Amino acid sequence: NQSARGAGCDFALMPDPDYLLQPGSTTDATALSVARIRQLSAHEVGHTLGLAHNFAASTYGRASVMDYPAALVEIKDGRLDFSNAYATGIGAYDKWAIRFAYAQFAAGANEAAELERIVEEGVRNGMLFMADSDARPPGAAHPLANLWDNGDDPVARLEHELEVRRIGLKQFGLSNIPRGAPLSSLERKLLPLYLHHRYQLQAAIKSIGGVYYTYAVRTDAGTSPARVYEIVPPRQQMGALYAAIKALRSDELRMPEHILRMIPPTAFGHEGGTAELFPKRTDPTFDYIGAATVAADLVLTDLLEPHRAARMIEFNAQNRIYPHFDETVWHVVQVTWKVSYPDDRYADAVARAVQSLATSRLMDLAANPDASPQVRASATKGLRDIQDFIASKLRERPSPILQAEFVTHLRATRDDIERFLARPDEPRRRTPPLPRPPGDPIGSGAQTP
């Protein structure tokens, strides 16, 4: 049993998806908000009846109001469709759980046997239950235990949410704020839109080094459920890695050109409030490159999470069909460092910022005393690969247009890596990456690890 206090607050503070509404949309933003509040109300009633969160229910037909439901935004004819954003009523898991908790049996019935029959029926019907402890930690392993996700295929759904984000960014503009609102308030709508994919990204990455498991118990026939512990198939792990890596590409991270000069510094009298804003190194102006590094860090931090990395190495040791953590590091280095945009200064600036971030995160992992020695070795190997790449580039002749700043960037990174590898246990002075805006719960002020 669990009180309503914990998750209800998280749920209530999740933003409405009105930042995705397109000009001329027939969707009623107020009705959309009411639909979410309706879902929230059912969620809180579930807590009062003794139900805990079930963060796997969104993967089998929106089966419970005790999950945290992301708005189900569909794409029809190239436009975003909100007609099925939130479910109506309780789900199949809720009915099953309440039946187990409150069913009254005939006089003389064997209550234990009757309850066991209800459990067996739920197991046959795929009523998977996964609690907070299996969904919230950064290194969580179950691919289907997630907050604010949708669907039974986390990787395919990530591709979908990235497309939703592209459409939303393409049409983002003055119509996203009411008449009379200061243009600086556009940033409050831009942040959840630009990071729209963050929770589905977390869900997809859990397939990497992931395990399907249940809270199985011993029975006379063996175990119930029959599925106890299964490593995620290697093809699925690699598919998740490829999908996550795509979110690091400059074309995913850059802002559309029409947004670049749209948001002025915060208007007088609008400095306070609880809305989240992007951190900035260009204060008071909007930091577009900083926003790109925040989005990139969503990927890097989860891909380089030390528990996930250690599982990959151990699973590979059990059977070489499973990807080694070296593959994750190799792909990170490839997509961040083995790219160049000499004819696009904006894209090139974003790429260099992400290169510095990736290098910093690899250093963090290589120096992490809580990471396994093998994980730290893999991170160090990634740094040496970057070092070798930089050495090869410095032997070339970069484009004259970008030569000075490009060479400066390469040399600075080379020097940072050399100092780190020579004295990794000594304090190192570096620019810390920009913090990510608060994640779950929205509005708590606490930074996502």
CSV table of C-alpha atoms in Angstrom, one decimal, residues 8-434:
chain,number,residue,atom,x,y,z
A,8,GLY,CA,0.3,12.4,-7.2
A,9,CYS,CA,2.5,15.5,-6.9
A,10,ASP,CA,4.7,14.2,-9.7
A,11,PHE,CA,1.7,13.4,-11.9
A,12,ALA,CA,0.0,16.8,-11.3
A,13,LEU,CA,3.1,18.7,-12.2
A,14,MET,CA,3.7,17.0,-15.6
A,15,PRO,CA,3.1,19.7,-18.2
A,16,ASP,CA,0.1,19.6,-20.6
A,17,PRO,CA,1.2,18.9,-24.2
A,18,ASP,CA,-0.2,22.2,-25.3
A,19,TYR,CA,3.3,23.2,-26.4
A,20,LEU,CA,2.7,20.9,-29.3
A,21,LEU,CA,-0.5,22.5,-30.6
A,22,GLN,CA,-0.2,23.7,-34.1
A,23,PRO,CA,-1.6,27.0,-35.5
A,24,GLY,CA,-5.2,26.4,-36.5
A,25,SER,CA,-5.5,23.2,-34.5
A,26,THR,CA,-9.0,22.2,-33.6
A,27,THR,CA,-7.8,20.7,-30.4
A,28,ASP,CA,-9.2,22.4,-27.3
A,29,ALA,CA,-6.2,23.0,-25.0
A,30,THR,CA,-8.5,23.3,-22.0
A,31,ALA,CA,-10.3,20.0,-22.8
A,32,LEU,CA,-6.8,18.4,-23.1
A,33,SER,CA,-5.9,19.6,-19.7
A,34,VAL,CA,-9.2,18.4,-18.2
A,35,ALA,CA,-8.6,15.0,-19.7
A,36,ARG,CA,-5.2,14.8,-17.9
A,37,ILE,CA,-6.8,16.0,-14.6
A,38,ARG,CA,-9.4,13.3,-15.1
A,39,GLN,CA,-6.7,10.7,-15.4
A,40,LEU,CA,-4.9,12.2,-12.3
A,41,SER,CA,-8.1,12.0,-10.3
A,42,ALA,CA,-8.5,8.3,-11.0
A,43,HIS,CA,-4.8,7.8,-10.2
A,44,GLU,CA,-5.2,9.4,-6.7
A,45,VAL,CA,-8.4,7.4,-6.0
A,46,GLY,CA,-6.3,4.3,-6.8
A,47,HIS,CA,-3.8,5.2,-4.1
A,48,THR,CA,-6.6,5.7,-1.6
A,49,LEU,CA,-7.7,2.1,-2.4
A,50,GLY,CA,-4.2,0.8,-1.7
A,51,LEU,CA,-2.8,0.5,-5.2
A,52,ALA,CA,0.9,1.3,-5.8
A,53,HIS,CA,2.4,2.6,-9.0
A,54,ASN,CA,2.6,0.2,-11.9
A,55,PHE,CA,5.2,1.6,-14.3
A,56,ALA,CA,4.9,-1.3,-16.8
A,57,ALA,CA,1.1,-0.8,-17.5
A,58,SER,CA,1.6,1.7,-20.3
A,59,THR,CA,3.3,-1.1,-22.3
A,60,TYR,CA,0.2,-3.3,-22.6
A,61,GLY,CA,-2.7,-1.2,-23.7
A,62,ARG,CA,-2.7,1.6,-21.2
A,63,ALA,CA,-3.7,-0.9,-18.6
A,64,SER,CA,-3.6,1.2,-15.5
A,65,VAL,CA,-4.2,4.7,-14.2
A,66,MET,CA,-1.5,3.9,-11.7
A,67,ASP,CA,1.2,4.4,-14.4
A,68,TYR,CA,2.3,7.9,-15.3
A,69,PRO,CA,0.8,8.3,-18.8
A,70,ALA,CA,2.5,10.4,-21.4
A,71,ALA,CA,0.1,12.1,-23.8
A,72,LEU,CA,-0.4,9.7,-26.7
A,73,VAL,CA,0.3,12.1,-29.7
A,74,GLU,CA,-0.3,10.5,-33.1
A,75,ILE,CA,0.8,11.7,-36.5
A,76,LYS,CA,-1.8,11.9,-39.2
A,77,ASP,CA,-1.1,13.4,-42.6
A,78,GLY,CA,2.0,15.0,-41.2
A,79,ARG,CA,0.1,16.8,-38.4
A,80,LEU,CA,-0.1,16.0,-34.7
A,81,ASP,CA,-3.3,14.4,-33.6
A,82,PHE,CA,-4.4,14.6,-29.9
A,83,SER,CA,-7.8,12.9,-30.2
A,84,ASN,CA,-6.5,9.9,-28.2
A,85,ALA,CA,-4.1,11.8,-25.9
A,86,TYR,CA,-5.5,10.4,-22.6
A,87,ALA,CA,-7.5,7.3,-21.9
A,88,THR,CA,-10.9,7.3,-20.4
A,89,GLY,CA,-11.7,5.2,-17.4
A,90,ILE,CA,-9.6,2.6,-15.5
A,91,GLY,CA,-7.6,-0.1,-17.2
A,92,ALA,CA,-7.6,-3.9,-17.2
A,93,TYR,CA,-4.8,-4.1,-14.6
A,94,ASP,CA,-6.8,-1.8,-12.3
A,95,LYS,CA,-9.8,-4.0,-12.5
A,96,TRP,CA,-7.8,-7.1,-11.8
A,97,ALA,CA,-5.9,-5.6,-8.9
A,98,ILE,CA,-9.1,-4.3,-7.3
A,99,ARG,CA,-10.7,-7.7,-7.8
A,100,PHE,CA,-7.8,-9.3,-6.0
A,101,ALA,CA,-7.9,-6.8,-3.1
A,102,TYR,CA,-11.7,-6.6,-2.6
A,103,ALA,CA,-13.4,-9.6,-4.0
A,104,GLN,CA,-15.9,-11.3,-1.7
A,105,PHE,CA,-16.2,-15.0,-1.9
A,106,ALA,CA,-19.1,-17.3,-1.1
A,107,ALA,CA,-19.4,-18.7,2.4
A,108,GLY,CA,-17.1,-21.7,2.9
A,109,ALA,CA,-14.9,-20.9,-0.1
A,110,ASN,CA,-11.2,-21.4,0.2
A,111,GLU,CA,-10.1,-17.8,0.1
A,112,ALA,CA,-6.4,-18.6,-0.5
A,113,ALA,CA,-7.3,-20.8,-3.5
A,114,GLU,CA,-9.7,-18.2,-4.9
A,115,LEU,CA,-7.1,-15.5,-4.6
A,116,GLU,CA,-4.5,-17.8,-6.3
A,117,ARG,CA,-6.9,-18.3,-9.2
A,118,ILE,CA,-7.2,-14.5,-9.6
A,119,VAL,CA,-3.4,-14.2,-9.7
A,120,GLU,CA,-3.1,-17.0,-12.2
A,121,GLU,CA,-5.7,-15.4,-14.4
A,122,GLY,CA,-3.8,-12.1,-14.3
A,123,VAL,CA,-0.5,-13.8,-15.1
A,124,ARG,CA,-2.0,-15.6,-18.1
A,125,ASN,CA,-3.3,-12.3,-19.4
A,126,GLY,CA,0.1,-10.6,-19.1
A,127,MET,CA,-0.6,-8.3,-16.1
A,128,LEU,CA,3.0,-7.2,-15.6
A,129,PHE,CA,3.7,-5.1,-12.5
A,130,MET,CA,6.8,-3.0,-12.0
A,131,ALA,CA,7.2,-0.7,-9.1
A,132,ASP,CA,9.1,2.6,-8.5
A,133,SER,CA,12.3,0.9,-7.5
A,134,ASP,CA,12.5,-0.8,-10.9
A,135,ALA,CA,11.7,2.3,-12.9
A,136,ARG,CA,13.2,5.4,-11.3
A,137,PRO,CA,17.0,4.7,-10.7
A,138,PRO,CA,19.3,6.0,-13.4
A,139,GLY,CA,20.7,2.4,-13.9
A,140,ALA,CA,17.3,0.7,-13.9
A,141,ALA,CA,17.4,-2.4,-16.1
A,142,HIS,CA,13.8,-3.4,-17.1
A,143,PRO,CA,13.0,-2.1,-20.6
A,144,LEU,CA,9.3,-1.9,-19.8
A,145,ALA,CA,9.5,-0.2,-16.4
A,146,ASN,CA,9.3,3.5,-17.2
A,147,LEU,CA,7.6,6.8,-16.4
A,148,TRP,CA,5.9,9.0,-19.0
A,149,ASP,CA,6.3,6.4,-21.8
A,150,ASN,CA,3.9,4.7,-24.3
A,151,GLY,CA,3.7,1.4,-26.1
A,152,ASP,CA,5.3,-2.0,-25.9
A,153,ASP,CA,8.3,-1.2,-28.1
A,154,PRO,CA,10.4,1.6,-26.4
A,155,VAL,CA,12.8,1.9,-29.4
A,156,ALA,CA,10.1,2.3,-32.0
A,157,ARG,CA,8.3,4.8,-29.8
A,158,LEU,CA,11.4,6.9,-29.4
A,159,GLU,CA,11.6,7.2,-33.2
A,160,HIS,CA,7.9,8.3,-33.1
A,161,GLU,CA,8.5,10.9,-30.3
A,162,LEU,CA,11.5,12.4,-32.2
A,163,GLU,CA,9.3,12.9,-35.2
A,164,VAL,CA,6.6,14.5,-33.0
A,165,ARG,CA,9.4,16.8,-31.7
A,166,ARG,CA,10.5,17.7,-35.3
A,167,ILE,CA,7.0,18.6,-36.3
A,168,GLY,CA,6.5,20.6,-33.1
A,169,LEU,CA,9.7,22.5,-33.6
A,170,LYS,CA,9.0,23.2,-37.3
A,171,GLN,CA,5.7,24.9,-36.5
A,172,PHE,CA,6.8,26.6,-33.2
A,173,GLY,CA,6.2,30.3,-33.2
A,174,LEU,CA,4.2,33.3,-32.0
A,175,SER,CA,1.0,31.2,-31.9
A,176,ASN,CA,2.4,29.2,-29.0
A,177,ILE,CA,1.8,32.1,-26.6
A,178,PRO,CA,-1.4,34.2,-26.1
A,179,ARG,CA,-1.8,37.7,-27.5
A,180,GLY,CA,-0.2,40.2,-25.1
A,181,ALA,CA,2.3,37.8,-23.7
A,182,PRO,CA,6.0,38.9,-23.8
A,183,LEU,CA,8.0,37.0,-26.4
A,184,SER,CA,10.4,35.9,-23.8
A,185,SER,CA,7.7,33.6,-22.5
A,186,LEU,CA,8.2,31.5,-25.6
A,187,GLU,CA,11.2,29.9,-23.8
A,188,ARG,CA,8.7,28.3,-21.3
A,189,LYS,CA,7.0,26.5,-24.2
A,190,LEU,CA,10.2,25.7,-26.0
A,191,LEU,CA,11.8,23.8,-23.2
A,192,PRO,CA,9.3,21.0,-22.9
A,193,LEU,CA,9.0,20.8,-26.7
A,194,TYR,CA,12.8,20.7,-27.3
A,195,LEU,CA,13.1,18.0,-24.6
A,196,HIS,CA,9.9,16.3,-25.6
A,197,HIS,CA,11.6,12.9,-26.2
A,198,ARG,CA,13.5,12.8,-22.9
A,199,TYR,CA,11.4,10.2,-21.1
A,200,GLN,CA,11.0,7.9,-24.2
A,201,LEU,CA,14.7,8.2,-24.6
A,202,GLN,CA,15.2,6.9,-21.1
A,203,ALA,CA,12.8,4.1,-21.8
A,204,ALA,CA,14.7,3.1,-25.0
A,205,ILE,CA,18.1,3.1,-23.4
A,206,LYS,CA,17.0,0.7,-20.7
A,207,SER,CA,17.1,-2.0,-23.4
A,208,ILE,CA,20.9,-1.6,-23.5
A,209,GLY,CA,22.3,-3.9,-20.9
A,210,GLY,CA,18.6,-4.6,-20.0
A,211,VAL,CA,16.8,-7.5,-18.4
A,212,TYR,CA,13.3,-8.7,-18.7
A,213,TYR,CA,12.3,-10.0,-15.2
A,214,THR,CA,9.3,-10.4,-13.0
A,215,TYR,CA,8.6,-10.7,-9.3
A,216,ALA,CA,8.3,-14.4,-9.8
A,217,VAL,CA,7.6,-16.8,-6.9
A,218,ARG,CA,8.0,-20.5,-6.4
A,219,THR,CA,4.9,-22.6,-7.0
A,220,ASP,CA,4.2,-26.4,-7.0
A,221,ALA,CA,4.6,-26.4,-10.7
A,222,GLY,CA,7.8,-24.3,-10.8
A,223,THR,CA,7.6,-20.5,-10.9
A,224,SER,CA,4.8,-18.0,-11.5
A,225,PRO,CA,5.2,-16.1,-13.8
A,226,ALA,CA,7.3,-18.5,-16.0
A,227,ARG,CA,9.4,-15.6,-17.2
A,228,VAL,CA,11.9,-15.0,-14.4
A,229,TYR,CA,15.1,-13.4,-15.9
A,230,GLU,CA,15.9,-12.9,-19.6
A,231,ILE,CA,18.6,-10.6,-21.0
A,232,VAL,CA,17.3,-8.3,-23.7
A,233,PRO,CA,18.2,-9.9,-27.1
A,234,PRO,CA,21.3,-8.4,-28.7
A,235,ARG,CA,19.5,-7.1,-31.8
A,236,GLN,CA,17.1,-5.2,-29.6
A,237,GLN,CA,20.0,-3.8,-27.5
A,238,MET,CA,21.8,-2.6,-30.6
A,239,GLY,CA,18.6,-1.1,-32.1
A,240,ALA,CA,18.2,0.9,-28.9
A,241,LEU,CA,21.8,2.0,-29.1
A,242,TYR,CA,21.4,3.2,-32.7
A,243,ALA,CA,18.2,5.0,-31.9
A,244,ALA,CA,19.8,6.8,-28.9
A,245,ILE,CA,22.9,7.7,-30.9
A,246,LYS,CA,20.8,9.4,-33.6
A,247,ALA,CA,19.6,11.9,-30.9
A,248,LEU,CA,23.2,13.0,-30.6
A,249,ARG,CA,23.4,14.1,-34.2
A,250,SER,CA,23.7,17.8,-34.9
A,251,ASP,CA,20.6,17.8,-37.1
A,252,GLU,CA,18.6,16.6,-34.1
A,253,LEU,CA,20.2,19.0,-31.7
A,254,ARG,CA,20.1,22.2,-33.7
A,255,MET,CA,17.2,24.6,-33.4
A,256,PRO,CA,15.3,25.5,-36.6
A,257,GLU,CA,16.5,28.8,-38.1
A,258,HIS,CA,13.2,30.6,-37.4
A,259,ILE,CA,13.6,30.1,-33.7
A,260,LEU,CA,17.2,31.5,-33.4
A,261,ARG,CA,16.2,35.1,-33.1
A,262,MET,CA,12.7,34.8,-31.8
A,263,ILE,CA,13.3,34.7,-28.0
A,264,PRO,CA,14.6,37.9,-26.3
A,265,PRO,CA,15.9,38.1,-22.7
A,266,THR,CA,13.2,37.8,-20.0
A,267,ALA,CA,10.8,40.6,-19.9
A,268,PHE,CA,10.6,42.9,-16.9
A,269,GLY,CA,8.1,41.7,-14.3
A,270,HIS,CA,8.2,38.1,-15.6
A,271,GLU,CA,11.5,37.0,-13.9
A,272,GLY,CA,9.8,34.8,-11.3
A,273,GLY,CA,7.5,31.9,-11.3
A,274,THR,CA,7.9,28.1,-11.3
A,275,ALA,CA,8.3,27.4,-15.0
A,276,GLU,CA,11.6,25.7,-16.0
A,277,LEU,CA,14.0,27.6,-18.2
A,278,PHE,CA,17.2,26.4,-19.9
A,279,PRO,CA,20.5,27.1,-18.1
A,280,LYS,CA,22.6,29.7,-19.9
A,281,ARG,CA,26.2,30.7,-20.4
A,282,THR,CA,25.1,33.6,-22.5
A,283,ASP,CA,22.8,35.2,-19.9
A,284,PRO,CA,20.7,37.2,-20.5
A,285,THR,CA,20.3,36.0,-24.0
A,286,PHE,CA,19.0,32.5,-24.9
A,287,ASP,CA,21.8,30.0,-25.2
A,288,TYR,CA,21.0,27.8,-28.2
A,289,ILE,CA,24.3,25.9,-28.1
A,290,GLY,CA,23.8,25.4,-24.3
A,291,ALA,CA,20.3,24.0,-25.0
A,292,ALA,CA,21.9,21.5,-27.5
A,293,THR,CA,24.4,20.3,-24.9
A,294,VAL,CA,21.5,19.8,-22.4
A,295,ALA,CA,19.7,17.6,-24.9
A,296,ALA,CA,22.9,15.7,-25.8
A,297,ASP,CA,23.6,15.1,-22.1
A,298,LEU,CA,20.2,13.3,-21.8
A,299,VAL,CA,21.7,10.7,-24.1
A,300,LEU,CA,25.3,10.6,-22.9
A,301,THR,CA,24.5,10.4,-19.2
A,302,ASP,CA,22.2,7.4,-19.7
A,303,LEU,CA,24.4,5.6,-22.2
A,304,LEU,CA,27.5,6.0,-19.9
A,305,GLU,CA,25.6,5.1,-16.7
A,306,PRO,CA,28.1,2.9,-14.7
A,307,HIS,CA,25.6,0.1,-13.7
A,308,ARG,CA,24.3,-0.2,-17.3
A,309,ALA,CA,27.9,-0.3,-18.5
A,310,ALA,CA,28.9,-3.0,-16.0
A,311,ARG,CA,25.9,-5.1,-17.0
A,312,MET,CA,26.9,-4.9,-20.7
A,313,ILE,CA,30.4,-6.2,-19.8
A,314,GLU,CA,29.1,-9.0,-17.6
A,315,PHE,CA,26.5,-10.1,-20.2
A,316,ASN,CA,29.1,-10.1,-22.9
A,317,ALA,CA,31.3,-12.3,-20.6
A,318,GLN,CA,28.5,-14.8,-20.3
A,319,ASN,CA,27.9,-14.8,-24.1
A,320,ARG,CA,29.6,-12.8,-26.7
A,321,ILE,CA,26.4,-12.4,-28.7
A,322,TYR,CA,25.6,-9.5,-26.3
A,323,PRO,CA,27.1,-6.1,-27.0
A,324,HIS,CA,30.1,-5.1,-24.9
A,325,PHE,CA,30.2,-1.6,-23.3
A,326,ASP,CA,33.1,-0.9,-25.7
A,327,GLU,CA,30.5,-0.7,-28.5
A,328,THR,CA,28.6,2.0,-26.7
A,329,VAL,CA,31.8,4.0,-26.2
A,330,TRP,CA,32.9,3.5,-29.8
A,331,HIS,CA,29.5,4.7,-31.1
A,332,VAL,CA,29.6,7.7,-28.8
A,333,VAL,CA,33.1,8.7,-30.1
A,334,GLN,CA,32.0,8.1,-33.7
A,335,VAL,CA,28.9,10.2,-33.6
A,336,THR,CA,30.4,13.1,-31.6
A,337,TRP,CA,33.9,13.3,-32.9
A,338,LYS,CA,34.0,11.8,-36.4
A,339,VAL,CA,31.7,14.5,-37.8
A,340,SER,CA,32.4,17.9,-39.3
A,341,TYR,CA,30.2,20.7,-40.7
A,342,PRO,CA,32.7,23.1,-42.4
A,343,ASP,CA,29.9,24.8,-44.4
A,344,ASP,CA,27.5,25.3,-41.5
A,345,ARG,CA,29.0,27.4,-38.7
A,346,TYR,CA,26.0,26.9,-36.4
A,347,ALA,CA,26.0,23.1,-36.8
A,348,ASP,CA,29.8,23.0,-36.4
A,349,ALA,CA,29.6,25.0,-33.1
A,350,VAL,CA,27.0,22.6,-31.8
A,351,ALA,CA,29.1,19.7,-32.8
A,352,ARG,CA,32.2,21.1,-31.0
A,353,ALA,CA,30.2,21.7,-27.8
A,354,VAL,CA,28.9,18.1,-27.9
A,355,GLN,CA,32.5,16.9,-28.5
A,356,SER,CA,33.6,18.7,-25.3
A,357,LEU,CA,30.7,17.3,-23.4
A,358,ALA,CA,31.3,13.7,-24.6
A,359,THR,CA,34.9,14.0,-23.6
A,360,SER,CA,34.0,15.3,-20.2
A,361,ARG,CA,31.5,12.6,-19.5
A,362,LEU,CA,34.0,9.9,-20.5
A,363,MET,CA,36.5,11.5,-18.1
A,364,ASP,CA,33.8,11.4,-15.4
A,365,LEU,CA,33.2,7.7,-15.9
A,366,ALA,CA,36.9,6.9,-16.2
A,367,ALA,CA,37.5,8.6,-12.8
A,368,ASN,CA,34.4,7.3,-11.1
A,369,PRO,CA,35.5,5.2,-8.1
A,370,ASP,CA,32.2,3.4,-8.0
A,371,ALA,CA,32.4,2.2,-11.6
A,372,SER,CA,33.9,-1.3,-12.2
A,373,PRO,CA,37.5,-1.4,-13.3
A,374,GLN,CA,36.4,-2.8,-16.7
A,375,VAL,CA,34.0,0.1,-17.2
A,376,ARG,CA,36.6,2.7,-16.3
A,377,ALA,CA,39.0,0.9,-18.7
A,378,SER,CA,36.5,1.2,-21.5
A,379,ALA,CA,35.9,4.9,-20.9
A,380,THR,CA,39.7,5.4,-20.9
A,381,LYS,CA,40.0,3.6,-24.2
A,382,GLY,CA,37.4,6.0,-25.6
A,383,LEU,CA,39.5,9.0,-24.4
A,384,ARG,CA,42.5,7.5,-26.1
A,385,ASP,CA,40.5,7.0,-29.3
A,386,ILE,CA,39.6,10.7,-29.2
A,387,GLN,CA,43.3,11.5,-28.6
A,388,ASP,CA,44.3,9.6,-31.6
A,389,PHE,CA,41.7,11.2,-33.8
A,390,ILE,CA,42.8,14.7,-32.7
A,391,ALA,CA,46.4,13.9,-33.5
A,392,SER,CA,45.4,12.8,-37.0
A,393,LYS,CA,43.3,15.9,-37.6
A,394,LEU,CA,46.1,18.2,-36.4
A,395,ARG,CA,48.3,16.7,-39.1
A,396,GLU,CA,45.8,17.8,-41.7
A,397,ARG,CA,45.0,21.2,-43.0
A,398,PRO,CA,41.5,22.3,-41.9
A,399,SER,CA,39.3,24.6,-43.9
A,400,PRO,CA,40.8,28.1,-43.8
A,401,ILE,CA,37.4,29.5,-42.7
A,402,LEU,CA,37.3,27.4,-39.5
A,403,GLN,CA,41.0,26.7,-39.2
A,404,ALA,CA,41.8,28.9,-36.1
A,405,GLU,CA,38.9,28.0,-33.9
A,406,PHE,CA,38.8,24.4,-35.0
A,407,VAL,CA,42.5,23.9,-34.2
A,408,THR,CA,42.1,25.7,-30.9
A,409,HIS,CA,39.3,23.4,-30.0
A,410,LEU,CA,41.3,20.3,-30.9
A,411,ARG,CA,44.4,21.4,-29.0
A,412,ALA,CA,42.5,22.3,-25.9
A,413,THR,CA,40.7,19.0,-25.9
A,414,ARG,CA,44.0,17.1,-26.5
A,415,ASP,CA,45.6,19.0,-23.6
A,416,ASP,CA,42.7,18.2,-21.3
A,417,ILE,CA,42.9,14.5,-22.1
A,418,GLU,CA,46.6,14.4,-21.7
A,419,ARG,CA,46.4,16.0,-18.3
A,420,PHE,CA,43.6,13.7,-17.2
A,421,LEU,CA,45.4,10.5,-18.4
A,422,ALA,CA,48.7,11.6,-16.8
A,423,ARG,CA,47.2,12.6,-13.4
A,424,PRO,CA,43.6,11.3,-13.3
A,425,ASP,CA,43.5,11.2,-9.5
A,426,GLU,CA,44.4,14.9,-9.1
A,427,PRO,CA,41.9,17.7,-9.2
A,428,ARG,CA,41.2,18.9,-12.7
A,429,ARG,CA,39.8,22.3,-13.5
A,430,ARG,CA,37.1,22.1,-16.1
A,431,THR,CA,33.9,23.8,-17.1
A,432,PRO,CA,31.1,21.6,-15.7
A,433,PRO,CA,28.3,20.7,-18.2
A,434,LEU,CA,25.1,22.7,-17.9
